[in-house]
Amino acid sequence: MKIRRKSKEQALEELTIESGENAIANKEVEGLTQWQIIRRRFFKHKAAVASLIFLTFIIVFVFSAVDANFGPIKTKGWWKWSPDDLPDLRFGDCPNDTIGCPTISLVPKFLGGAGIGLGEHPFGQDDIGRDYFSLVMKGTQRSIQVMFIIGFFAAIIGTVVGAVAGYYRGVVDNVLMRFTDFIITIPAVIVGSVIGAKFGNLGAIILAVYLGLFAWTGLSRLVRGEFLTLREREFVDAARVAGASTRRIIFKHILPNAVGVIIVSVTLLLSGAILLETALSYLGFGVVPPDVSLGLLINQYQDAFTTRPFLFWYPGFFIVSIALSINFIGDGLRDAFDPRQKRKITKKEKQNARAIARNQA
Amino acid sequence: MLAFIARRIGVLFLILFGSSFILYNLAAIAGDPIGELRFSDDPEIQAQIRELEEFLRLDVPPPLRYFIWLRGVLGIFTGNLDLGLTRLRLPVSGEIATAMPITIRLVIFATIFAIIVGIALGIVTALRQYSRFDYSMTFFAFLLFSLPIFWVAVLLKQYLAIQFNTFLSDPQITTSWKIGIGLVGSIFWASLLGSKRGNFWKVFAIVFVATFAFLTFVDEANWLTDPALGPVLIGLLAVGIAFGITYLSTGFGNKAALYASLTMAPLTVISYFVVSNSLNSSSSIPQLLRYALITIIVAVAVALGFARIDRGPVVRTTIITALLSGHLIIVDKFMQTWKPYMEEGSVSFRPIPTLGQAKELLTPNEFWISTLDILVHLFLPTIALTLISFAGYIRYSRGTLLEVLNQDYIRTARAKGLNERTVIMRHAFRNTLIPLTTIMVVDFAGIVGGAIITERVFGWYGMGTLFNRAITSQDLNLLMGVFFITATLAVMANLIADLLYSALDPRIRVGSGK
């Protein structure tokens, strides 16, 4: 066997390059606060930033397009039709003799298309002529609302249960964790269906609250684990010796250190929530007519796929793009919060480091 | 250890008791079993309602009624489990006994595929961290995470079933399709296998030519309507399998393993002629298992003949090779069955079904045709379930392997001069499997609950359908029966996962220290 032996200089050079690489990583965080470092790391994750912009755009677009309710505040939409309007069905000038085909056009005129424009009914019309664009907008509003409500309740309950269990340990921990196990054994779809079959009629908001009451289990386990480690750390002892109350220790000292885990898993929980809501609505146990949701729209028009596939594509597109961008944001947040995260060092930076090392030698 | 298991089982019963109590009351309060009857104008309605109330024991408030149900369930210890009657006066346990095997059939292949493909891709992405392949697989995994299964299912039905069936009625693979499929396949394999630039184009060219040639062959030989492998192809494929498995498990350096595996190729061809007559319409699963056993015995004998020292790895490699090449004979048999199956009356040349779990066949007792029928019906649901569940395995096995590769024992293994294959397959991969095992077990339990939507979309009559019926017809006993099975599976899976973990990883000792 041939053994390659490095010359002394080579070995030295490699050593300096390695410390040079560390120097690159350290230099970036000099004189920055924790949050500044995290924000910087997050903004380096291009897919996550793009997803964040995209998701914000979708939310603003969807909630401004048709009338929306935020509790007592009602806003007026800029789109000319609302889901309750019954315009005339469009016949003719549709391919394959279908009715109510979409008028949206994305091919510009100079490429031989009809020019970029929405037209009368951009996503087409449904069986009775309702404007499908406004239906999809309304459905997306519902799905987003349900998603955030589930996320909100799950985040609060999960954090509190996990924090209390992890901080107090012993009997409290045992009782709370066994209670969590109860909830985990019941599959989400089963709980959802049982709740949905009853509370679906009471409206999407109530349904979302109830689903949120069952969605916190995974988070509480993670938070508990985090609290179990953090409570043994010196700064907690220091706070306790300084006479801080239990509440202050939990919320001021430990919780800010666990916030990374919480934010990341809540983000991922949100993408699970929108899929749960659409799946339940699809099964008929979630949002029920006359209300609209994305899963419900797909359920109603799946049979029309062969003749009028647009009735199926648009709601699906919104589900997938919302869930996908949330997943990417979660990935970016995880990278940003994880202190062990090793950044990829680019070739250019390596060359620079090598040049510096050579100069030093 | 025993004390630990006993305590865990005790807690397990408590959990089952608690969650079933919660669900029972939730469902009883949420539902109104006689709601529909209230609005009926039948003159006999009062009597009907009274009879139903008596049958469902509605006079007892739900928290107490739960214990009536529980008494039947506890009968499991005396040997007569009683899950009560459904509203159609049928025993719940009977309904579950017919539904459960169907659901298991639905999910088992998907789970196995998801595990194999997911782990393989996860490992490759970890080895090529931050490469373009890694980024595209990450994107792909996130995309699959975000797909609702009911949406995927409709797409699959349209493109993989309806349009594919239409294509099969007159299968002509055009040159543009050959080039298209060739390009996609070669880009995939090249980024998977080629680590350096020159290597990339070499793999790209080989795969492209191979795919093109294969598709031309499929087209020319009418494989889409009348496929068969034949002894020559079986022999060639068996040689390929022998090389592949030997490379992955011991490397070509181990001559004994290589020769023993290669010996399996001619043996496979010989057994093809020996066995092909006995693989007829009266074949059965036990018969195939018997053949598998004989294959293993022969493989062990051959391996022991070739290997003088360090026999373990050689025997293992040969057995895997022999079983895989033996499968070629079965695959060939199925391929030969394809044409008669297409000619079946209820199939009539549209073989990929969109709904249902089996067809009414003209020749119901023909083993190969009815098995092929079951497999064909599994085609779409398996693809859908695999697609949405293997993304998790990619991400998870990638993360675990990256963590393992940072460990000191990997550095030690490299430092003592082991080649990269041994480091990855023996030292890193095996340790990656430990946390993965727990995920697999828990995942399999959860997938039964998740099959509800899949069954609805594909029109299967399994546990999901039972559950659906229980909800829509307000059938509390049926609901609790379904829940009892899925919840028991879930908690058992958790227990098994914990025990497996401690069995696989000697650093973890469950039950000690407390």
Coordinates of C-alpha atoms in Angstrom, one line a residue, chain B residues 27-488:
Chain B
A27 CA -68.4 10.8 20.7
A28 CA -71.5 10.2 22.9
I29 CA -71.9 13.8 23.7
A30 CA -71.2 15.0 20.1
G31 CA -73.5 12.4 18.5
D32 CA -77.3 12.1 18.5
P33 CA -78.0 8.4 17.6
I34 CA -81.8 8.9 17.3
G35 CA -81.6 12.3 15.6
E36 CA -82.8 11.1 12.3
L37 CA -85.8 9.3 13.7
R38 CA -87.0 12.4 15.5
F39 CA -88.2 14.1 12.3
S40 CA -89.9 11.0 10.9
D41 CA -93.7 11.1 10.5
D42 CA -94.0 7.3 10.8
P43 CA -96.9 6.6 13.3
E44 CA -94.8 3.8 14.8
I45 CA -91.9 6.2 15.5
Q46 CA -92.3 6.4 19.2
A47 CA -92.1 2.6 19.5
Q48 CA -89.0 2.5 17.2
I49 CA -87.3 5.2 19.2
R50 CA -88.0 3.5 22.5
E51 CA -86.7 0.2 21.1
L52 CA -83.5 1.9 19.8
E53 CA -83.0 3.7 23.1
E54 CA -83.2 0.4 24.9
F55 CA -80.9 -1.3 22.4
L56 CA -78.3 1.4 22.7
R57 CA -78.8 1.8 26.5
L58 CA -79.4 5.5 26.1
D59 CA -81.0 5.6 29.5
V60 CA -77.6 5.2 31.0
P61 CA -75.5 8.5 30.9
P62 CA -72.4 8.2 28.7
P63 CA -69.7 8.1 31.5
L64 CA -71.5 5.1 33.0
R65 CA -72.4 3.6 29.7
Y66 CA -68.7 3.5 29.0
F67 CA -68.3 0.9 31.7
I68 CA -70.8 -1.4 30.0
W69 CA -68.7 -1.2 26.9
L70 CA -65.5 -1.7 29.0
R71 CA -66.9 -4.8 30.6
G72 CA -67.2 -6.4 27.2
V73 CA -63.7 -5.4 26.2
L74 CA -62.2 -6.7 29.5
G75 CA -63.6 -10.1 28.4
I76 CA -60.4 -10.4 26.4
F77 CA -58.8 -11.8 29.6
T78 CA -61.3 -14.5 29.9
G79 CA -61.1 -15.3 26.2
N80 CA -64.4 -13.9 25.0
L81 CA -63.8 -10.4 23.8
D82 CA -67.1 -8.6 23.2
L83 CA -66.9 -5.3 21.4
G84 CA -70.7 -5.0 21.3
L85 CA -73.1 -4.9 18.3
T86 CA -73.2 -2.4 15.5
R87 CA -76.5 -0.6 14.8
L88 CA -77.2 -3.3 12.2
R89 CA -77.1 -5.8 15.0
L90 CA -73.8 -7.4 13.8
P91 CA -70.9 -8.1 16.1
V92 CA -68.3 -5.4 15.9
S93 CA -65.4 -7.8 16.3
G94 CA -66.5 -9.7 13.1
E95 CA -66.6 -6.5 11.1
I96 CA -63.1 -5.6 12.3
A97 CA -61.8 -9.1 11.6
T98 CA -62.7 -8.7 7.9
A99 CA -61.6 -5.1 7.6
M100 CA -58.2 -5.3 9.3
P101 CA -56.4 -7.6 6.8
I102 CA -57.5 -5.3 4.0
T103 CA -56.1 -2.3 5.6
I104 CA -52.9 -4.1 6.4
R105 CA -52.6 -5.2 2.8
L106 CA -53.1 -1.6 1.8
V107 CA -50.4 -0.1 4.0
I108 CA -47.8 -2.8 4.2
F109 CA -46.2 -2.5 0.8
A110 CA -46.3 1.3 0.9
T111 CA -44.6 1.3 4.2
I112 CA -41.9 -1.2 3.1
F113 CA -41.2 0.8 -0.1
A114 CA -41.2 4.1 1.7
I115 CA -38.7 2.8 4.2
I116 CA -36.3 1.3 1.6
V117 CA -36.5 4.2 -0.9
G118 CA -36.5 6.8 1.8
I119 CA -33.5 5.5 3.7
A120 CA -31.5 4.9 0.5
L121 CA -32.1 8.4 -0.8
G122 CA -31.5 9.8 2.7
I123 CA -28.1 8.2 2.8
V124 CA -27.1 9.4 -0.6
T125 CA -28.2 12.9 0.2
A126 CA -26.2 12.8 3.4
L127 CA -23.1 11.6 1.6
R128 CA -23.5 14.3 -0.9
Q129 CA -24.4 17.1 1.6
Y130 CA -24.9 20.5 0.0
S131 CA -24.7 19.1 -3.5
R132 CA -27.2 20.0 -6.1
F133 CA -28.7 16.5 -5.7
D134 CA -29.1 17.2 -2.0
Y135 CA -30.9 20.5 -2.6
S136 CA -33.2 19.0 -5.1
M137 CA -34.0 16.1 -2.9
T138 CA -34.7 18.4 0.0
F139 CA -37.1 20.4 -2.2
F140 CA -38.7 17.2 -3.4
A141 CA -39.2 16.0 0.2
F142 CA -40.7 19.3 1.3
L143 CA -43.0 19.2 -1.7
L144 CA -44.2 15.7 -0.8
F145 CA -44.7 16.8 2.8
S146 CA -47.0 19.5 1.6
L147 CA -49.2 17.3 -0.7
P148 CA -52.7 16.4 0.5
I149 CA -53.2 12.7 -0.3
F150 CA -56.7 13.1 -1.6
W151 CA -55.3 15.6 -4.2
V152 CA -52.4 13.3 -5.2
A153 CA -54.8 10.4 -5.5
V154 CA -57.0 12.2 -8.1
L155 CA -53.9 13.1 -10.1
L156 CA -52.6 9.5 -10.0
K157 CA -56.0 8.2 -11.1
Q158 CA -56.1 10.5 -14.0
Y159 CA -52.6 10.1 -15.3
L160 CA -51.4 6.7 -14.1
A161 CA -54.6 4.8 -14.5
I162 CA -57.1 6.3 -17.0
Q163 CA -54.6 7.7 -19.5
F164 CA -52.1 4.9 -19.0
N165 CA -54.9 2.3 -19.7
T166 CA -55.8 4.2 -22.9
F167 CA -52.1 4.2 -23.8
L168 CA -51.9 0.4 -23.2
S169 CA -54.7 -0.2 -25.7
D170 CA -52.2 0.7 -28.4
P171 CA -48.8 0.9 -26.8
Q172 CA -46.3 2.8 -29.0
I173 CA -43.4 4.5 -27.3
T174 CA -42.5 7.4 -29.5
T175 CA -38.9 8.6 -29.8
S176 CA -39.6 11.8 -28.0
W177 CA -40.9 9.9 -25.0
K178 CA -37.8 7.6 -25.1
I179 CA -35.5 10.7 -25.1
G180 CA -37.6 12.4 -22.4
I181 CA -37.6 9.4 -20.0
G182 CA -33.9 8.8 -20.8
L183 CA -33.0 12.4 -19.9
V184 CA -34.9 12.4 -16.6
G185 CA -33.5 9.0 -15.6
S186 CA -30.0 9.8 -16.5
I187 CA -30.0 13.2 -14.8
F188 CA -31.3 11.4 -11.6
W189 CA -28.8 8.6 -11.7
A190 CA -25.9 10.8 -12.7
S191 CA -26.4 13.2 -9.9
L192 CA -26.9 10.2 -7.5
L193 CA -23.8 8.3 -8.5
G194 CA -21.4 10.8 -10.2
S195 CA -19.6 12.8 -7.6
K196 CA -17.1 14.5 -9.9
R197 CA -17.8 16.3 -13.1
G198 CA -16.2 13.8 -15.5
N199 CA -17.9 11.0 -13.7
F200 CA -21.3 12.8 -14.0
W201 CA -21.2 12.8 -17.8
K202 CA -20.0 9.2 -17.9
V203 CA -22.9 8.0 -15.8
F204 CA -25.2 10.3 -17.7
A205 CA -24.3 8.8 -21.1
I206 CA -24.4 5.2 -19.9
V207 CA -27.8 5.6 -18.2
F208 CA -29.2 7.5 -21.2
V209 CA -28.1 4.9 -23.7
A210 CA -29.3 2.0 -21.4
T211 CA -32.7 3.6 -20.9
F212 CA -33.1 4.3 -24.6
A213 CA -32.2 0.8 -25.5
F214 CA -34.5 -0.6 -22.8
L215 CA -37.5 1.4 -24.0
T216 CA -36.8 0.4 -27.6
F217 CA -36.6 -3.2 -26.5
V218 CA -39.9 -2.9 -24.6
D219 CA -41.5 -1.3 -27.6
E220 CA -40.2 -3.9 -30.1
A221 CA -40.9 -7.0 -28.0
N222 CA -44.4 -5.8 -27.1
W223 CA -43.5 -6.0 -23.4
L224 CA -46.4 -3.7 -22.4
T225 CA -49.0 -6.3 -23.7
D226 CA -47.1 -9.6 -23.4
P227 CA -44.0 -9.4 -21.2
A228 CA -41.7 -12.2 -20.2
L229 CA -38.2 -12.4 -18.9
G230 CA -37.1 -15.8 -20.2
P231 CA -34.0 -17.8 -19.1
V232 CA -31.4 -15.6 -20.8
L233 CA -32.6 -12.3 -19.2
I234 CA -33.0 -14.0 -15.8
G235 CA -29.5 -15.3 -16.0
L236 CA -28.1 -11.8 -16.9
L237 CA -30.1 -10.0 -14.2
A238 CA -29.0 -12.6 -11.6
V239 CA -25.4 -11.9 -12.5
G240 CA -26.1 -8.2 -12.1
I241 CA -27.7 -8.8 -8.7
A242 CA -24.8 -10.9 -7.6
F243 CA -22.3 -8.0 -8.5
G244 CA -24.5 -5.4 -6.9
I245 CA -25.2 -7.1 -3.6
T246 CA -21.5 -8.2 -3.2
Y247 CA -20.4 -4.7 -3.9
L248 CA -22.7 -3.3 -1.2
S249 CA -22.2 -5.9 1.5
T250 CA -18.6 -7.1 1.3
G251 CA -16.9 -5.5 -1.7
F252 CA -15.3 -7.2 -4.6
G253 CA -12.2 -7.8 -2.5
N254 CA -14.0 -10.8 -0.8
K255 CA -13.5 -13.3 -3.6
A256 CA -15.4 -16.1 -1.8
A257 CA -18.5 -13.9 -1.5
L258 CA -18.3 -12.8 -5.2
Y259 CA -17.9 -16.4 -6.5
A260 CA -20.6 -17.8 -4.3
S261 CA -23.0 -15.1 -5.4
L262 CA -22.1 -15.5 -9.0
T263 CA -22.7 -19.3 -8.7
M264 CA -26.3 -18.4 -7.8
A265 CA -26.9 -17.1 -11.4
P266 CA -26.6 -20.4 -13.2
L267 CA -28.4 -22.1 -10.3
T268 CA -31.3 -19.6 -10.8
V269 CA -31.5 -20.4 -14.5
I270 CA -31.5 -24.2 -13.8
S271 CA -34.2 -23.8 -11.1
Y272 CA -36.2 -21.7 -13.6
F273 CA -36.6 -24.8 -15.8
V274 CA -37.1 -27.1 -12.8
V275 CA -39.7 -25.0 -11.1
S276 CA -41.7 -23.5 -14.0
N277 CA -43.9 -26.5 -14.4
S278 CA -44.9 -26.6 -10.7
L279 CA -45.8 -22.9 -10.8
N280 CA -49.3 -23.4 -12.1
S281 CA -52.8 -22.4 -11.2
S282 CA -52.8 -24.4 -8.0
S283 CA -49.8 -22.7 -6.6
S284 CA -50.1 -21.2 -3.2
I285 CA -48.2 -18.9 -0.8
P286 CA -46.9 -21.9 1.4
Q287 CA -45.5 -23.5 -1.8
L288 CA -43.6 -20.3 -2.6
L289 CA -42.3 -20.1 1.0
R290 CA -41.1 -23.7 0.7
Y291 CA -39.2 -22.8 -2.4
A292 CA -37.7 -19.8 -0.6
L293 CA -36.5 -22.1 2.2
I294 CA -34.9 -24.5 -0.3
T295 CA -33.2 -21.5 -1.9
I296 CA -31.8 -20.4 1.4
I297 CA -30.5 -23.9 2.1
V298 CA -28.8 -24.1 -1.3
A299 CA -27.3 -20.7 -0.8
V300 CA -25.9 -21.5 2.6
A301 CA -24.4 -24.7 1.2
V302 CA -22.7 -23.0 -1.7
A303 CA -21.4 -20.2 0.5
L304 CA -19.9 -22.6 2.9
G305 CA -18.3 -24.4 0.0
F306 CA -16.5 -21.3 -1.2
A307 CA -15.7 -19.7 2.2
R308 CA -13.0 -21.2 4.4
I309 CA -12.6 -18.4 6.9
D310 CA -14.9 -15.5 8.0
R311 CA -18.0 -17.3 6.7
G312 CA -20.7 -15.0 8.2
P313 CA -20.6 -12.2 5.6
V314 CA -20.2 -14.6 2.7
V315 CA -23.3 -16.6 3.8
R316 CA -25.3 -13.4 4.3
T317 CA -24.4 -12.0 0.9
T318 CA -25.2 -15.3 -0.9
I319 CA -28.6 -15.7 0.8
I320 CA -29.6 -12.1 -0.2
T321 CA -28.4 -12.7 -3.7
A322 CA -30.2 -16.0 -4.0
L323 CA -33.5 -14.7 -2.7
L324 CA -33.4 -11.7 -5.0
S325 CA -32.6 -13.8 -8.1
G326 CA -35.2 -16.3 -7.1
H327 CA -37.7 -13.5 -7.2
L328 CA -36.9 -13.1 -10.8
I329 CA -38.6 -16.4 -11.5
I330 CA -41.7 -15.2 -9.7
V331 CA -41.6 -11.9 -11.5
D332 CA -41.3 -13.8 -14.8
K333 CA -44.4 -15.9 -13.9
F334 CA -46.4 -12.7 -13.1
M335 CA -45.3 -11.2 -16.4
Q336 CA -46.5 -14.3 -18.3
T337 CA -49.8 -13.9 -16.4
W338 CA -50.2 -10.3 -17.6
K339 CA -51.6 -11.2 -21.0
P340 CA -54.3 -13.7 -19.8
Y341 CA -55.1 -11.1 -17.1
M342 CA -55.7 -8.4 -19.6
E343 CA -57.9 -10.7 -21.6
E344 CA -60.2 -11.3 -18.5
G345 CA -63.7 -10.2 -19.1
S346 CA -63.8 -7.7 -16.2
V347 CA -60.4 -6.3 -17.1
S348 CA -60.9 -6.0 -20.9
F349 CA -57.5 -4.5 -21.6
R350 CA -57.8 -1.7 -19.0
P351 CA -55.6 -3.3 -16.3
I352 CA -54.9 -0.4 -13.9
P353 CA -58.0 0.1 -11.7
T354 CA -58.9 3.4 -10.0
L355 CA -61.2 2.0 -7.4
G356 CA -61.8 -1.1 -5.3
Q357 CA -59.6 -3.8 -3.8
A358 CA -60.3 -6.7 -6.2
K359 CA -62.3 -7.6 -9.3
E360 CA -64.8 -10.3 -10.0
L361 CA -62.7 -12.6 -12.2
L362 CA -63.7 -15.3 -14.7
T363 CA -61.2 -17.7 -13.2
P364 CA -61.4 -17.1 -9.5
N365 CA -59.3 -20.1 -8.6
E366 CA -56.3 -19.3 -10.7
F367 CA -53.6 -18.4 -8.2
W368 CA -51.4 -16.2 -10.4
I369 CA -54.3 -14.2 -12.0
S370 CA -56.0 -13.5 -8.8
T371 CA -52.7 -12.5 -7.1
L372 CA -51.9 -10.3 -10.0
D373 CA -55.3 -8.8 -9.6
I374 CA -54.6 -7.9 -6.0
L375 CA -51.2 -6.5 -6.9
V376 CA -52.7 -4.4 -9.7
H377 CA -55.3 -3.0 -7.3
L378 CA -52.6 -2.1 -4.9
F379 CA -50.7 -0.2 -7.5
L380 CA -52.2 3.3 -7.2
P381 CA -52.8 3.4 -3.4
T382 CA -49.3 2.1 -2.8
I383 CA -47.8 4.8 -4.9
A384 CA -49.8 7.5 -3.2
L385 CA -49.0 6.3 0.3
T386 CA -45.3 5.8 -0.5
L387 CA -45.1 9.3 -2.0
I388 CA -46.4 11.1 1.0
S389 CA -44.7 9.0 3.6
F390 CA -41.2 8.5 2.3
A391 CA -40.3 12.2 2.5
G392 CA -40.1 11.8 6.2
Y393 CA -37.6 8.9 5.9
I394 CA -35.4 10.9 3.5
R395 CA -35.1 13.8 5.9
Y396 CA -34.8 11.7 9.0
S397 CA -32.2 9.2 7.8
R398 CA -30.2 12.1 6.2
G399 CA -30.1 13.9 9.6
T400 CA -29.2 10.8 11.5
L401 CA -26.4 9.8 9.2
L402 CA -24.9 13.2 9.2
E403 CA -24.9 13.1 13.0
V404 CA -23.3 9.6 13.0
L405 CA -20.7 10.6 10.5
N406 CA -19.5 13.3 12.9
Q407 CA -18.8 10.7 15.6
D408 CA -15.4 9.7 16.8
Y409 CA -15.7 6.1 15.9
I410 CA -16.2 7.0 12.3
R411 CA -12.9 8.9 12.4
T412 CA -11.3 5.9 14.0
A413 CA -12.6 3.6 11.4
R414 CA -11.3 5.9 8.6
A415 CA -8.0 6.3 10.5
K416 CA -7.3 2.6 10.7
G417 CA -7.5 2.5 6.9
L418 CA -10.9 0.9 6.2
N419 CA -12.2 1.7 2.8
E420 CA -15.1 4.2 2.5
R421 CA -17.7 1.4 1.7
T422 CA -17.0 -0.4 4.9
V423 CA -17.0 2.8 6.9
I424 CA -20.4 3.8 5.5
M425 CA -22.1 0.4 5.3
R426 CA -20.7 -1.2 8.5
H427 CA -20.0 1.6 10.9
A428 CA -22.3 4.5 9.9
F429 CA -25.3 2.9 8.3
R430 CA -25.9 0.3 11.1
N431 CA -25.9 3.0 13.7
T432 CA -28.2 5.1 11.7
L433 CA -30.7 2.2 11.8
I434 CA -31.1 2.4 15.5
P435 CA -33.2 5.6 15.8
L436 CA -34.8 4.8 12.5
T437 CA -36.2 1.6 13.9
T438 CA -38.3 3.4 16.4
I439 CA -39.7 5.7 13.8
M440 CA -40.6 2.8 11.5
V441 CA -42.5 1.0 14.3
V442 CA -44.5 4.0 15.4
D443 CA -45.1 5.1 11.8
F444 CA -46.6 1.7 10.9
A445 CA -49.0 2.0 13.8
G446 CA -50.0 5.5 12.8
I447 CA -50.5 4.6 9.1
V448 CA -53.5 2.5 10.0
G449 CA -55.2 5.5 11.3
G450 CA -54.0 7.5 8.4
A451 CA -55.5 5.0 5.9
I452 CA -58.9 6.5 6.5
I453 CA -58.5 9.1 3.7
T454 CA -56.6 6.7 1.4
E455 CA -59.4 4.1 1.6
R456 CA -62.1 6.7 1.0
V457 CA -60.3 7.9 -2.1
F458 CA -59.6 4.5 -3.6
G459 CA -62.8 2.9 -2.5
W460 CA -61.3 0.2 -0.3
Y461 CA -63.4 -1.4 2.5
G462 CA -61.0 -1.5 5.4
M463 CA -60.8 0.0 8.8
G464 CA -61.1 3.5 7.4
T465 CA -64.4 2.7 5.8
L466 CA -65.7 1.2 9.0
F467 CA -64.6 4.3 10.8
N468 CA -66.3 6.5 8.3
R469 CA -69.5 4.5 8.6
A470 CA -69.3 4.7 12.4
I471 CA -69.1 8.5 12.3
T472 CA -71.8 9.1 9.6
S473 CA -74.3 6.6 11.1
Q474 CA -73.5 7.6 14.7
D475 CA -72.5 4.0 15.6
L476 CA -70.7 4.4 18.9
N477 CA -69.8 0.7 19.4
L478 CA -68.3 0.5 15.9
L479 CA -66.4 3.7 16.5
M480 CA -65.0 2.5 19.7
G481 CA -64.1 -0.9 18.2
V482 CA -62.1 0.8 15.5
F483 CA -60.5 3.1 18.0
F484 CA -59.7 0.2 20.3
I485 CA -57.7 -1.6 17.6
T486 CA -55.8 1.5 16.3
A487 CA -55.0 2.8 19.8
T488 CA -53.8 -0.6 21.0

